[in-house]
Short mmCIF file of C-alpha atoms in Angstrom, two decimals:
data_model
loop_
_atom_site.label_atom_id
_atom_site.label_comp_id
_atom_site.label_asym_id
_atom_site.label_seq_id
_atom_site.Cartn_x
_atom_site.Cartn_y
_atom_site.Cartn_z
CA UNK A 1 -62.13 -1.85 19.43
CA UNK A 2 -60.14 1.59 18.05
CA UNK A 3 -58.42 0.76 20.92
CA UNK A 4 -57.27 -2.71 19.86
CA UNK A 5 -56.80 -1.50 16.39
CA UNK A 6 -54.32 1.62 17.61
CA UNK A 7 -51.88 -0.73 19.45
CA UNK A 8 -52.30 -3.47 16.61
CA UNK A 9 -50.77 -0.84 13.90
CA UNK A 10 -48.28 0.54 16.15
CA UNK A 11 -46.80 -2.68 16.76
CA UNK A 12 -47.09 -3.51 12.79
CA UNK A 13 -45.74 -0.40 12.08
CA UNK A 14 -43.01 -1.01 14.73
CA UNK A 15 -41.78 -4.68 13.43
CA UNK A 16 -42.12 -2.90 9.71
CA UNK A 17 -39.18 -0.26 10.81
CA UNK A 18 -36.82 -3.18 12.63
CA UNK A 19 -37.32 -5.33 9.80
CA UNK A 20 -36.48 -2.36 7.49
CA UNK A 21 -33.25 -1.65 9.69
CA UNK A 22 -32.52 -5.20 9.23
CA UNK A 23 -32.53 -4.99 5.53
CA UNK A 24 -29.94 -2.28 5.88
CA UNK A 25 -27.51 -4.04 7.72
CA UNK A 26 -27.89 -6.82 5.39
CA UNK A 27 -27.16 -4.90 1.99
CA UNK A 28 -24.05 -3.43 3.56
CA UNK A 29 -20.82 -5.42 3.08
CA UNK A 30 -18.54 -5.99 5.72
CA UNK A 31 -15.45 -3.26 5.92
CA UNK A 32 -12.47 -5.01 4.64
CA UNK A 33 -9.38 -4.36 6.34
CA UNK A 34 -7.62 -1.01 5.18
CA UNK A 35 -4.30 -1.94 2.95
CA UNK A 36 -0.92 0.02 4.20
CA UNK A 37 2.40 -0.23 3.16
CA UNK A 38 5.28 0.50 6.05
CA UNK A 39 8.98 1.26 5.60
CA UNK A 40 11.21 0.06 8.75
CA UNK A 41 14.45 1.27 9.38
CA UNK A 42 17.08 -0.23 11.59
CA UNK A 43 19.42 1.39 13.63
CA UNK A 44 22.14 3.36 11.71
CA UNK A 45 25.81 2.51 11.87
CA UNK A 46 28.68 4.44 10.21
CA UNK A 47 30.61 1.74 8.06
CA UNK A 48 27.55 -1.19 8.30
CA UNK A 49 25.45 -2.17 5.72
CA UNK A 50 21.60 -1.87 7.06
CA UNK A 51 18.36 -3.16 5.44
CA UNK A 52 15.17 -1.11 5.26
CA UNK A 53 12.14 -3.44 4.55
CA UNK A 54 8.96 -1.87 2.55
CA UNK A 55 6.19 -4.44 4.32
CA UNK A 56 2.39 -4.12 2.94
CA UNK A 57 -0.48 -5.58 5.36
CA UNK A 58 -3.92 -6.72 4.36
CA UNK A 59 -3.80 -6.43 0.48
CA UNK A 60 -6.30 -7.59 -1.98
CA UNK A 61 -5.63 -8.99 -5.66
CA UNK A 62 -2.16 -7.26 -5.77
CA UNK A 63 -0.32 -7.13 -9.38
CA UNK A 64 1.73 -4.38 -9.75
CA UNK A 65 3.08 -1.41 -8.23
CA UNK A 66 5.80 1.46 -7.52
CA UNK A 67 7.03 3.95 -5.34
CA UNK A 68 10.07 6.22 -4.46
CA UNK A 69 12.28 5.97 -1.73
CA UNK A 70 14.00 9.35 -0.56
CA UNK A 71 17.11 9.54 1.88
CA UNK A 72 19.73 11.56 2.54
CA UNK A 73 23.22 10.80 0.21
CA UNK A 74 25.38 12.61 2.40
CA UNK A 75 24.75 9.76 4.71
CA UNK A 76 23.00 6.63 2.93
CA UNK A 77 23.78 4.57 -0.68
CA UNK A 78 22.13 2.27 -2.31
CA UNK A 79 23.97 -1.36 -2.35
CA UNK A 80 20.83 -3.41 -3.59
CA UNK A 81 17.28 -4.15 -4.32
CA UNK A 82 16.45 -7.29 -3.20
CA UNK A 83 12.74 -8.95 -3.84
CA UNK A 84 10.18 -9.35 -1.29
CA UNK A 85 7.41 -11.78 -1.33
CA UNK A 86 3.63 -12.02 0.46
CA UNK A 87 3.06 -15.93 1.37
CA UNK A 88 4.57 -18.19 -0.95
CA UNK A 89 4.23 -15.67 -3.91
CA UNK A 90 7.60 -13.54 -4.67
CA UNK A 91 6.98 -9.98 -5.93
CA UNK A 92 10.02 -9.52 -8.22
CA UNK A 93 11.14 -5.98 -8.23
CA UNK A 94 13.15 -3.42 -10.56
CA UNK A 95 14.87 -0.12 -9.78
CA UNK A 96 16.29 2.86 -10.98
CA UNK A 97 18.18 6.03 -9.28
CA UNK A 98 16.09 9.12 -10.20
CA UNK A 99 18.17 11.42 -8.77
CA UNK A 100 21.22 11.46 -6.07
CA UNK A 101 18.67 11.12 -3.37
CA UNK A 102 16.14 9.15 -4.84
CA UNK A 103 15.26 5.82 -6.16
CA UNK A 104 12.13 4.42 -7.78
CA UNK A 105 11.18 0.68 -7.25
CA UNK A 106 8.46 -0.98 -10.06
CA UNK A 107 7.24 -4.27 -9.52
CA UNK A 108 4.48 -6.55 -11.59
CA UNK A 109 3.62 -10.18 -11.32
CA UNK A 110 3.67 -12.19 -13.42
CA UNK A 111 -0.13 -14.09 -14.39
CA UNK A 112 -3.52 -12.34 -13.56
CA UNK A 113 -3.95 -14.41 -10.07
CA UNK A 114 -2.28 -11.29 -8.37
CA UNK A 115 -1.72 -12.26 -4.45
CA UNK A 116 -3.68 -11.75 -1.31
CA UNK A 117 -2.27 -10.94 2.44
CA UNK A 118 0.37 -9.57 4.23
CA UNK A 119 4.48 -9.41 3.46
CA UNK A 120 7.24 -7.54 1.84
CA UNK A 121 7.15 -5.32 -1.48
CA UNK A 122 11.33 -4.98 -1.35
CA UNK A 123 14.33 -5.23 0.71
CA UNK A 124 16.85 -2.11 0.25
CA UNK A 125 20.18 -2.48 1.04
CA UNK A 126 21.88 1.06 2.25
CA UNK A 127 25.48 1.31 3.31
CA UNK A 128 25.83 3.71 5.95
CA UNK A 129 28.81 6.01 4.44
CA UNK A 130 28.23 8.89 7.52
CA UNK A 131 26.64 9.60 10.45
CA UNK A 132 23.78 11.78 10.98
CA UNK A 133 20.23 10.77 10.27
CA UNK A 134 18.73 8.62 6.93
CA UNK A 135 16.19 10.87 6.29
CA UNK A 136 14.48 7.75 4.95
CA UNK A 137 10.81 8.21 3.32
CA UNK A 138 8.48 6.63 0.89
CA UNK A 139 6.57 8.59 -1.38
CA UNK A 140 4.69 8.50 -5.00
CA UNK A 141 3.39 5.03 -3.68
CA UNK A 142 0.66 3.37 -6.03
CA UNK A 143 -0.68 -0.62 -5.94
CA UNK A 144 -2.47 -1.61 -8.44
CA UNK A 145 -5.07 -4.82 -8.43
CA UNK A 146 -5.74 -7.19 -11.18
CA UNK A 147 -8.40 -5.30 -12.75
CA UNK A 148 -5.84 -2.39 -13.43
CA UNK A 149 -7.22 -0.44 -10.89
CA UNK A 150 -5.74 1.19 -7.78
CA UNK A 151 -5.80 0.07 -4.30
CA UNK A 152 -6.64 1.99 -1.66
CA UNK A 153 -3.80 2.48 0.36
CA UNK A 154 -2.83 3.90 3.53
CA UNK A 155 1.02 4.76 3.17
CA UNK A 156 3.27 5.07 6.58
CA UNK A 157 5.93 7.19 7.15
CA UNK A 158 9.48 5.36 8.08
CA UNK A 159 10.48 3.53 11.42
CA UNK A 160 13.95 5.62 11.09
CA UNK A 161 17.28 4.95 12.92
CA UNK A 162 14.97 2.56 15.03
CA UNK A 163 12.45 5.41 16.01
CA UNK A 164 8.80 5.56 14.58
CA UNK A 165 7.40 7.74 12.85
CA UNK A 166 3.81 8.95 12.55
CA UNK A 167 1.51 8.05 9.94
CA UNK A 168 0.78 10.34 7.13
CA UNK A 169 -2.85 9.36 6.48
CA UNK A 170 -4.77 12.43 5.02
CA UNK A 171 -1.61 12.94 2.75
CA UNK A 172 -0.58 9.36 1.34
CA UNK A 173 -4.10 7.77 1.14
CA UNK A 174 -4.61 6.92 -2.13
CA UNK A 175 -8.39 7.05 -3.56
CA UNK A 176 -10.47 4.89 -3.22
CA UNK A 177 -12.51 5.22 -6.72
CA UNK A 178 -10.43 4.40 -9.88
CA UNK A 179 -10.43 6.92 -12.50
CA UNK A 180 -9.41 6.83 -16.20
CA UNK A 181 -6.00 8.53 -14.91
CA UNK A 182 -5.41 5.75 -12.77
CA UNK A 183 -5.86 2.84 -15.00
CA UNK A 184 -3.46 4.89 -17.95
CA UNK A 185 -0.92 5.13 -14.85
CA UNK A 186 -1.30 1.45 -14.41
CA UNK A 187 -1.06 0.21 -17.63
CA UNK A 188 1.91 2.55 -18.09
CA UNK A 189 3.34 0.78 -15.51
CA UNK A 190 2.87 -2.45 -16.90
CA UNK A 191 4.54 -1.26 -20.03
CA UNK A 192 7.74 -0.12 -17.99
CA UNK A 193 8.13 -2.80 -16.68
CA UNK A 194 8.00 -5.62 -19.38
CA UNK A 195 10.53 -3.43 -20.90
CA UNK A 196 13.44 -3.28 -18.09
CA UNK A 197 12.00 -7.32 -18.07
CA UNK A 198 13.47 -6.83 -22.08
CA UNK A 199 16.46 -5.50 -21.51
CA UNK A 200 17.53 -8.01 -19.13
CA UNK A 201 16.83 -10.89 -21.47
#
């Protein structure tokens, strides 16, 4: 009988734990897929014009953004800034130099439906004026989400003159937890750019 009652609680006691485990698994969401943002490089050619595309993979609820290309002016300028888009949804850029070597891009869409997937944040346009190498990184990145909040992003080093380059992933990830800094940064962002939108009307 104590016997019977032994193995009858060790098996209850065993289906208790796997059901328990079970539980666990349930209440944990799957992983979404980690966001990154890429800058490719083509080969560089004294006297050509060459594109450099910023693409973004796997993003969620995507509004607004920015982030600061670096090169070297001794043997890249700037031509143009051309828009990039993810689907069927364009993501209409600005720019500005900041210094001789650097340029900051802003974008924000227009609405609160932001936009889901994979694409383009920008097109650059960079006439080759030596040779030698681009130098060619992206830096200060930050995406923000619908909510105003930031998106946690994993930001890639360039694909330059046609070679790639490593990852920087304990540098350029962002956060993942939105603070009160990072929802002043993205409003401020906002603001900047409805006012270049301003100026241009």
């Amino acid at each position: 009988m104590k016997k019977n009652s032994w193995t009858e609680l060790k098996r209850g006691t065993l289906l208790g734990i796997c059901f328990a485990v079970l539980l666990m698994f349930a209440a944990v969401p799957c992983q979404a897929q980690q966001t990154t943002v890429s800058l490719n490089m083509p080969e560089l050619v004294k006297g050509n014009t060459v594109y450099a595309t910023v693409s973004v993979d796997n993003v969620e609820n995507l509004d607004a953004g920015q982030f600061d290309l670096v090169f070297n002016p001794d043997v890249l300028k700037i031509v143009s800034v051309e828009n990039g888009s993810i689907g069927n949804t364009e993501i209409p850029v600005q720019w500005r130099s900041v210094d001789s070597k650097t340029a900051r891009v802003i974008f924000n869409l227009e609405g609160v439906n932001g936009v889901s997937g994979s694409g383009e944040l920008a097109k650059i346009g960079f006439e080759v004026i030596s040779d030698g190498k681009g130098d060619l990184i992206i830096s200060n990145g930050l995406l923000g989400n619908t909510e105003a909040k930031r998106i946690d992003t994993i930001w890639g080093d360039s694909k330059d003159d046609g070679k790639e380059g490593e990852e920087q992933e304990a540098d350029t990830k962002q956060t993942a937890t939105p603070g009160f800094e990072t929802e002043l940064s993205m409003i401020g962002l906002t603001a900047v750019v409805c006012l270049a939108r301003g100026k241009q009307r």
